[in-house]
Amino acid sequence: MRIGIVCYPTFGGSGVLATELGKALADKGHQVHFITYQQPVRLNEFNANIFYHEVRVTTYPLFDYPPYETALSSTMVDVIMNQRLDLLHVHYAIPHASAAYMAKKIVETQGRRIPVITTLHGTDITLVGRDKTFAPVVAFSINQSDAITAVSQNLCDETYRTFAIEKEIRVIHNFVDTQRFHRRPIDAFKRVIAPNGERILLHASNFRKIKRVQDIVHIFDYVKKKLPAKLLFVGDGPERPGAETLCRELGICDDVRFVGRQEQMEDILAVADLFLLTSEYESFGLAALEAMAAGVPVVSTNAGGLPEIQVEGETGYLSEVGDIGDMSSHAISILEDDAVLKKFKANAAAHAKKFDIHTIVPEYEALYNRFLG
Ligand code: GMT
């Protein structure tokens, strides 16, 4: 198959998932064409079946807002026609689904039919999408897609609750390459982070408000009072300065490291003992699944799709949003006993296999096949 994948190229979960899907499809012999404005961060190796088409937005003094969506549709048309694509798979509805609808209509005038599959990832529905500046276009373009998928049952339900969707939304859970995340810790790295064998807690995100990163700092402060521990913050975003200030106020800066955006998550996760995710909402929580695949238990909120990936009391614990006390006691209960920690680590790794790349990617292929032939 010749598949066009449209996504955000950044560190966000939707772009990561789309890129990993494209790489897996290419490994299976499909020809994959990424269409986006920058090389996706996880597209970091050569594969003869992978192509990258950059969307270039022309600037002009009249444009206070460069028309990315128009440029994206035009690039889609170019790639569909010249690379003879069989289908377009767009990740994150805004503006990808509406740009794909436009491209589809344009190529129809040239005698080409191209099926469009839209995968909903979360904030395109729950946060940005429901804003009235976007909502009518989001609802229309989702309804115009030939197939719609959501990354969790929760997101599927939220989408039906938010928009008048006339079509079936299929749930295809996010996935992880469990082999890749099954790594031995790099001892030298571990010694730098935790020189005295302290427990290592980890959070990775885009530091947006929805992640409630200050809750992470408070939880760590509680944990640290009970046992020797270090906290690693991976990623960057608008709430990072606030988290840094809070660390200073609590006097815990020496035990907290902000390491910025990182590509080699598997190496970082390999040294971690616990992953913290305090989000107000997560459609799925791909970062938590990657942690589990690396054998790292997760203490998280019970928001959105997180209960679909975690098993309470086995892979970690789920608490009400904002319940710092509950999350702290759960973290301590996992970390204070070697045998308990070992059990949770093994459970997390075993449960992540349910979402293995080799199980989930065929679900997308089966969906594609419905539109071909
Ligand atoms: O979490 C973010 O803010 C990034 C966002 C994205 O679109 O990249 O992540 C969403 O999609 C991920 C992949 O499907 C999910 O794992 C995240 O849970 C989801 N984020 C939210 O729903 C807040």
Coordinates of C-alpha atoms and ligand atoms in Angstrom, one line a residue:
M1 CA 0.0 0.0 0.0
R2 CA 1.0 3.6 -0.5
I3 CA 0.0 5.4 2.6
G4 CA 0.1 9.2 3.3
I5 CA 0.5 10.0 7.0
V6 CA -0.2 13.6 8.2
C7 CA 0.8 14.5 11.7
Y8 CA 2.4 17.0 14.0
P9 CA 6.2 16.5 13.9
T10 CA 6.8 17.5 17.4
F11 CA 7.3 15.6 20.7
G12 CA 3.5 15.3 21.4
G13 CA 2.0 11.9 21.7
S14 CA 0.0 12.1 18.4
G15 CA 3.1 12.8 16.4
V16 CA 5.0 10.1 18.2
L17 CA 2.3 7.6 17.6
A18 CA 1.8 8.5 13.9
T19 CA 5.6 8.3 13.3
E20 CA 5.9 4.9 15.0
L21 CA 2.9 3.7 13.0
G22 CA 4.5 4.9 9.8
K23 CA 7.8 3.2 10.6
A24 CA 6.1 -0.1 11.5
L25 CA 4.1 0.0 8.3
A26 CA 7.3 0.7 6.3
D27 CA 8.9 -2.3 8.0
K28 CA 6.0 -4.4 6.8
G29 CA 6.7 -3.4 3.2
H30 CA 4.2 -0.5 2.8
Q31 CA 5.4 2.7 1.2
V32 CA 4.8 5.5 3.7
H33 CA 4.8 9.2 2.9
F34 CA 4.9 11.6 5.8
I35 CA 3.4 15.0 5.1
T36 CA 4.1 17.7 7.7
Y37 CA 6.0 21.0 8.2
Q38 CA 9.2 19.5 9.8
Q39 CA 10.9 16.2 10.0
P40 CA 9.0 14.2 12.8
V41 CA 11.2 13.8 15.9
R42 CA 11.0 10.1 15.9
L43 CA 11.7 9.8 12.2
N44 CA 15.4 9.4 12.9
E45 CA 16.5 6.5 10.8
F46 CA 16.8 5.6 7.1
N47 CA 14.2 3.3 5.7
A48 CA 13.9 2.7 1.9
N49 CA 10.1 2.7 2.2
I50 CA 9.7 6.0 4.0
F51 CA 9.4 9.4 2.3
Y52 CA 9.1 12.8 3.8
H53 CA 7.3 15.7 2.1
E54 CA 7.7 19.1 3.8
V55 CA 4.8 21.5 3.8
R56 CA 6.2 24.9 3.0
V57 CA 4.1 28.0 3.8
T58 CA 4.9 31.0 1.6
T59 CA 5.1 34.2 3.5
Y60 CA 3.6 37.4 2.2
P61 CA 3.3 40.8 3.9
L62 CA -0.5 40.5 3.7
F63 CA -0.5 37.3 5.8
D64 CA -0.6 38.1 9.5
Y65 CA -1.4 34.4 9.8
P66 CA 0.4 32.2 7.3
P67 CA -2.2 29.9 5.7
Y68 CA -0.7 26.5 6.8
E69 CA -3.9 24.6 6.1
T70 CA -4.0 25.7 2.5
A71 CA -0.4 24.8 2.0
L72 CA -1.0 21.5 3.7
S73 CA -4.0 20.6 1.4
S74 CA -1.9 21.6 -1.7
T75 CA 1.0 19.4 -0.5
M76 CA -1.5 16.6 0.1
V77 CA -2.8 17.0 -3.5
D78 CA 0.7 16.9 -4.9
V79 CA 1.7 13.8 -3.0
I80 CA -1.6 11.9 -3.7
M81 CA -1.3 12.5 -7.4
N82 CA 2.5 12.2 -7.9
Q83 CA 3.1 9.4 -5.5
R84 CA -0.1 7.6 -6.4
L85 CA -1.2 7.2 -2.8
D86 CA -3.9 4.6 -1.9
L87 CA -5.1 6.4 1.2
L88 CA -4.4 9.3 3.6
H89 CA -4.3 8.7 7.3
V90 CA -4.4 12.0 9.3
H91 CA -3.6 12.2 13.0
Y92 CA -5.1 14.9 15.2
A93 CA -8.2 16.5 13.6
I94 CA -7.1 20.1 13.6
P95 CA -6.4 21.2 10.9
H96 CA -5.5 17.8 9.4
A97 CA -9.0 16.4 8.9
S98 CA -10.3 19.6 7.2
A99 CA -7.2 20.0 5.1
A100 CA -7.6 16.3 4.0
Y101 CA -11.2 16.9 3.1
M102 CA -10.1 19.8 0.8
A103 CA -7.4 17.7 -0.8
K104 CA -9.9 14.9 -1.3
K105 CA -12.3 17.2 -3.1
I106 CA -9.6 18.6 -5.3
V107 CA -8.2 15.3 -6.5
E108 CA -11.8 14.1 -7.2
T109 CA -12.0 16.8 -9.8
Q110 CA -8.9 15.1 -11.4
G111 CA -10.6 11.7 -11.4
R112 CA -8.9 10.4 -8.2
R113 CA -10.7 9.0 -5.2
I114 CA -8.7 8.9 -2.0
P115 CA -10.0 7.5 1.3
V116 CA -9.3 9.6 4.3
I117 CA -8.9 8.0 7.8
T118 CA -8.9 10.4 10.7
T119 CA -7.4 9.4 14.1
L120 CA -8.5 11.5 17.0
H121 CA -5.9 11.9 19.7
G122 CA -7.4 13.9 22.6
T123 CA -7.1 17.6 22.8
D124 CA -8.3 17.9 19.2
I125 CA -11.7 16.9 20.8
T126 CA -11.6 17.6 24.5
L127 CA -9.9 21.0 24.6
V128 CA -9.1 22.8 21.4
G129 CA -11.7 21.1 19.2
R130 CA -14.7 22.0 21.3
D131 CA -13.8 25.7 21.2
K132 CA -16.3 27.4 19.1
T133 CA -13.7 28.9 16.8
F134 CA -13.0 25.3 15.6
A135 CA -16.0 23.1 16.5
P136 CA -18.1 23.4 13.3
V137 CA -15.1 22.6 11.1
V138 CA -13.9 19.8 13.4
A139 CA -17.4 18.1 13.4
F140 CA -17.8 18.5 9.7
S141 CA -14.4 17.2 8.7
I142 CA -14.7 14.2 11.1
N143 CA -18.1 13.3 9.6
Q144 CA -16.6 13.6 6.1
S145 CA -13.7 11.2 6.9
D146 CA -14.1 7.7 5.4
A147 CA -13.1 6.1 8.7
I148 CA -12.6 7.6 12.2
T149 CA -10.6 6.0 14.9
A150 CA -10.0 7.1 18.5
V151 CA -7.1 6.1 20.7
S152 CA -9.3 5.1 23.7
Q153 CA -12.9 4.2 24.5
N154 CA -13.0 7.3 26.7
L155 CA -12.0 9.5 23.8
C156 CA -14.6 7.8 21.5
D157 CA -17.3 8.5 24.1
E158 CA -16.2 12.1 24.6
T159 CA -16.3 12.6 20.8
Y160 CA -19.9 11.4 20.6
R161 CA -20.8 13.6 23.6
T162 CA -19.1 16.7 22.1
F163 CA -20.1 16.5 18.5
A164 CA -23.0 15.3 16.4
I165 CA -21.0 12.4 14.8
E166 CA -23.0 10.4 12.4
K167 CA -20.4 7.7 11.8
E168 CA -18.9 4.8 13.7
I169 CA -15.8 5.7 15.6
R170 CA -13.5 2.7 16.0
V171 CA -11.3 2.4 19.0
I172 CA -7.8 1.4 18.2
H173 CA -5.6 1.8 21.3
N174 CA -2.2 3.4 21.1
F175 CA 0.7 1.0 21.0
V176 CA 4.3 0.6 22.0
D177 CA 7.3 -1.4 20.8
T178 CA 7.8 -3.4 23.9
Q179 CA 11.1 -4.9 22.6
R180 CA 12.6 -1.5 22.1
F181 CA 11.6 -0.3 25.6
H182 CA 12.9 -3.5 27.2
R183 CA 16.4 -2.1 28.1
R184 CA 19.1 -2.7 30.7
P185 CA 19.8 0.5 32.6
I186 CA 23.0 2.3 31.7
D187 CA 24.8 2.1 35.1
A188 CA 26.9 5.2 34.5
F189 CA 23.8 7.3 33.8
K190 CA 22.0 5.9 36.8
R191 CA 25.0 6.8 39.1
V192 CA 25.0 10.4 37.8
I193 CA 21.3 10.8 38.6
A194 CA 21.2 8.8 41.8
P195 CA 24.7 8.5 43.2
N196 CA 23.6 6.9 46.4
G197 CA 21.1 4.5 44.9
E198 CA 18.1 6.8 45.5
R199 CA 14.8 5.8 43.9
I200 CA 14.3 7.7 40.6
L201 CA 10.9 9.2 39.9
L202 CA 10.2 10.4 36.4
H203 CA 7.7 12.7 34.6
A204 CA 7.7 13.3 30.8
S205 CA 5.3 15.7 29.1
N206 CA 4.9 18.9 27.2
F207 CA 4.4 20.8 30.5
R208 CA 1.0 22.2 29.5
K209 CA -1.5 23.3 32.2
I210 CA -3.5 20.1 31.7
K211 CA -0.5 18.0 33.0
R212 CA -0.6 19.7 36.5
V213 CA 3.1 19.5 36.8
Q214 CA 3.1 21.3 40.2
D215 CA 1.3 18.3 41.6
I216 CA 4.3 16.2 40.6
V217 CA 6.6 18.5 42.6
H218 CA 4.4 18.2 45.6
I219 CA 4.2 14.4 45.4
F220 CA 8.0 14.2 45.1
D221 CA 8.3 16.5 48.1
Y222 CA 6.2 14.0 50.2
V223 CA 8.1 11.0 48.9
K224 CA 11.5 12.5 49.6
K225 CA 10.5 13.0 53.2
K226 CA 10.0 9.3 53.5
L227 CA 12.8 7.8 51.4
P228 CA 15.9 8.9 49.5
A229 CA 14.7 9.9 46.0
K230 CA 15.5 11.9 42.9
L231 CA 13.1 13.4 40.3
L232 CA 13.7 13.7 36.6
F233 CA 11.6 16.0 34.5
V234 CA 11.7 15.2 30.8
G235 CA 10.2 17.7 28.2
D236 CA 9.5 21.3 28.1
G237 CA 6.6 23.7 27.9
P238 CA 4.8 26.7 29.5
E239 CA 4.4 25.3 33.0
R240 CA 8.1 24.4 33.5
P241 CA 9.1 27.8 35.0
G242 CA 6.3 27.4 37.6
A243 CA 7.5 23.9 38.5
E244 CA 11.1 25.2 38.9
T245 CA 10.0 28.0 41.1
L246 CA 8.1 25.6 43.3
C247 CA 11.1 23.3 43.6
R248 CA 13.1 26.4 44.8
E249 CA 10.4 27.3 47.3
L250 CA 10.3 23.8 48.7
G251 CA 14.1 23.6 48.8
I252 CA 14.3 20.4 46.8
C253 CA 16.2 21.7 43.7
D254 CA 19.3 19.5 44.4
D255 CA 17.1 16.4 44.0
V256 CA 15.2 17.5 40.9
R257 CA 16.6 17.6 37.4
F258 CA 15.0 19.2 34.3
V259 CA 16.6 17.4 31.4
G260 CA 14.5 19.0 28.6
R261 CA 13.3 17.3 25.5
Q262 CA 14.8 13.9 24.9
E263 CA 14.6 11.5 22.0
Q264 CA 16.0 8.3 23.7
M265 CA 13.2 7.8 26.1
E266 CA 14.0 4.1 26.3
D267 CA 17.4 4.8 27.9
I268 CA 15.9 7.3 30.4
L269 CA 13.0 5.0 31.4
A270 CA 15.5 2.2 31.9
V271 CA 16.9 3.9 35.0
A272 CA 13.5 5.0 36.5
D273 CA 11.6 3.4 39.3
L274 CA 8.3 5.2 39.1
F275 CA 6.5 7.3 36.4
L276 CA 4.2 10.1 37.6
L277 CA 1.3 11.4 35.5
T278 CA -1.0 13.9 37.3
S279 CA -3.0 15.1 34.2
E280 CA -6.4 16.6 34.4
Y281 CA -7.2 14.7 31.3
E282 CA -5.3 12.1 29.1
S283 CA -7.2 10.5 26.2
F284 CA -4.7 7.6 26.5
G285 CA -1.4 8.5 28.1
L286 CA 1.2 7.2 25.7
A287 CA 4.0 8.3 27.9
A288 CA 2.7 6.1 30.7
L289 CA 2.4 3.1 28.4
E290 CA 6.0 3.6 27.2
A291 CA 7.0 3.7 30.9
M292 CA 5.2 0.5 31.6
A293 CA 6.8 -1.1 28.6
A294 CA 10.2 -0.2 30.2
G295 CA 9.1 -1.9 33.4
V296 CA 8.3 1.3 35.2
P297 CA 5.1 1.3 37.4
V298 CA 2.8 4.3 37.0
V299 CA 1.1 6.5 39.7
S300 CA -1.4 8.6 37.8
T301 CA -4.8 10.2 37.9
N302 CA -7.8 8.3 36.8
A303 CA -8.6 10.8 34.1
G304 CA -9.8 10.0 30.6
G305 CA -8.4 6.8 29.1
L306 CA -5.8 6.1 31.9
P307 CA -7.9 3.4 33.5
E308 CA -7.9 1.6 30.1
I309 CA -4.1 1.1 30.3
Q310 CA -3.4 0.8 34.0
V311 CA -4.4 -2.0 36.3
E312 CA -5.1 -0.6 39.8
G313 CA -2.8 -2.1 42.4
E314 CA -0.8 -4.1 39.8
T315 CA 0.8 -1.8 37.3
G316 CA 0.5 1.2 39.6
Y317 CA -2.3 3.2 41.0
L318 CA -5.0 5.7 39.9
S319 CA -6.2 8.6 42.0
E320 CA -8.7 11.4 41.7
V321 CA -7.3 14.5 39.8
G322 CA -5.5 16.7 42.3
D323 CA -5.4 14.2 45.2
I324 CA -1.7 14.7 45.9
G325 CA -2.0 12.9 49.3
D326 CA -3.3 9.7 47.7
M327 CA -0.8 9.7 44.9
S328 CA 2.1 10.4 47.4
S329 CA 1.1 7.4 49.6
H330 CA 0.7 5.2 46.6
A331 CA 4.2 6.2 45.3
I332 CA 5.7 5.6 48.7
S333 CA 4.0 2.2 49.1
I334 CA 5.5 1.1 45.8
L335 CA 9.0 2.5 46.4
E336 CA 9.7 1.7 50.0
D337 CA 9.9 -2.0 49.6
D338 CA 12.3 -3.7 47.1
A339 CA 10.1 -6.7 46.7
V340 CA 7.0 -4.7 46.1
L341 CA 8.8 -2.5 43.6
K342 CA 10.1 -5.5 41.8
K343 CA 6.6 -7.0 41.5
F344 CA 5.1 -3.7 40.2
K345 CA 7.9 -3.4 37.6
A346 CA 7.3 -6.9 36.4
N347 CA 3.5 -6.4 36.2
A348 CA 3.9 -3.1 34.3
A349 CA 6.1 -4.7 31.7
A350 CA 3.8 -7.7 31.3
H351 CA 0.7 -5.6 31.0
A352 CA 2.2 -3.3 28.4
K353 CA 2.5 -6.3 26.1
K354 CA -1.3 -6.1 25.6
F355 CA -0.6 -2.9 23.6
D356 CA 2.4 -4.2 21.7
I357 CA 3.0 -2.8 18.3
H358 CA 2.7 -6.2 16.6
T359 CA -0.8 -6.6 18.0
I360 CA -2.2 -3.1 17.3
V361 CA -0.6 -2.2 13.9
P362 CA -2.5 -5.0 12.1
E363 CA -5.7 -3.4 13.3
Y364 CA -4.8 -0.3 11.3
E365 CA -3.9 -2.4 8.3
A366 CA -7.2 -4.2 8.4
L367 CA -9.0 -0.9 8.5
Y368 CA -7.0 0.3 5.5
N369 CA -7.8 -2.9 3.6
R370 CA -11.5 -2.2 3.9
F371 CA -11.0 0.8 1.5
L372 CA -8.8 -0.9 -1.0
G373 CA -9.3 -3.5 -3.7
Ligands
GMT1 O1 -0.7 15.3 25.7 C1 -0.6 16.2 24.9 O2 -0.8 17.4 25.2 C2 -0.1 15.9 23.5 C3 -1.2 15.2 22.8 C4 -0.9 15.2 21.3 O3 -1.9 15.3 20.5 O4 0.2 15.0 20.9 O5 -1.4 13.9 23.3 C5 -2.7 13.3 23.1 O6 -2.4 12.2 22.2 C6 -1.6 11.2 22.7 C7 -1.4 10.1 21.7 O7 -2.6 9.6 21.3 C8 -2.3 10.6 24.0 O8 -1.5 9.6 24.5 C9 -2.4 11.7 25.0 O9 -3.1 11.2 26.2 C10 -3.2 12.9 24.4 N1 -3.2 14.0 25.4 C11 -4.4 14.4 26.0 O10 -5.4 13.9 25.8 C12 -4.2 15.6 26.9

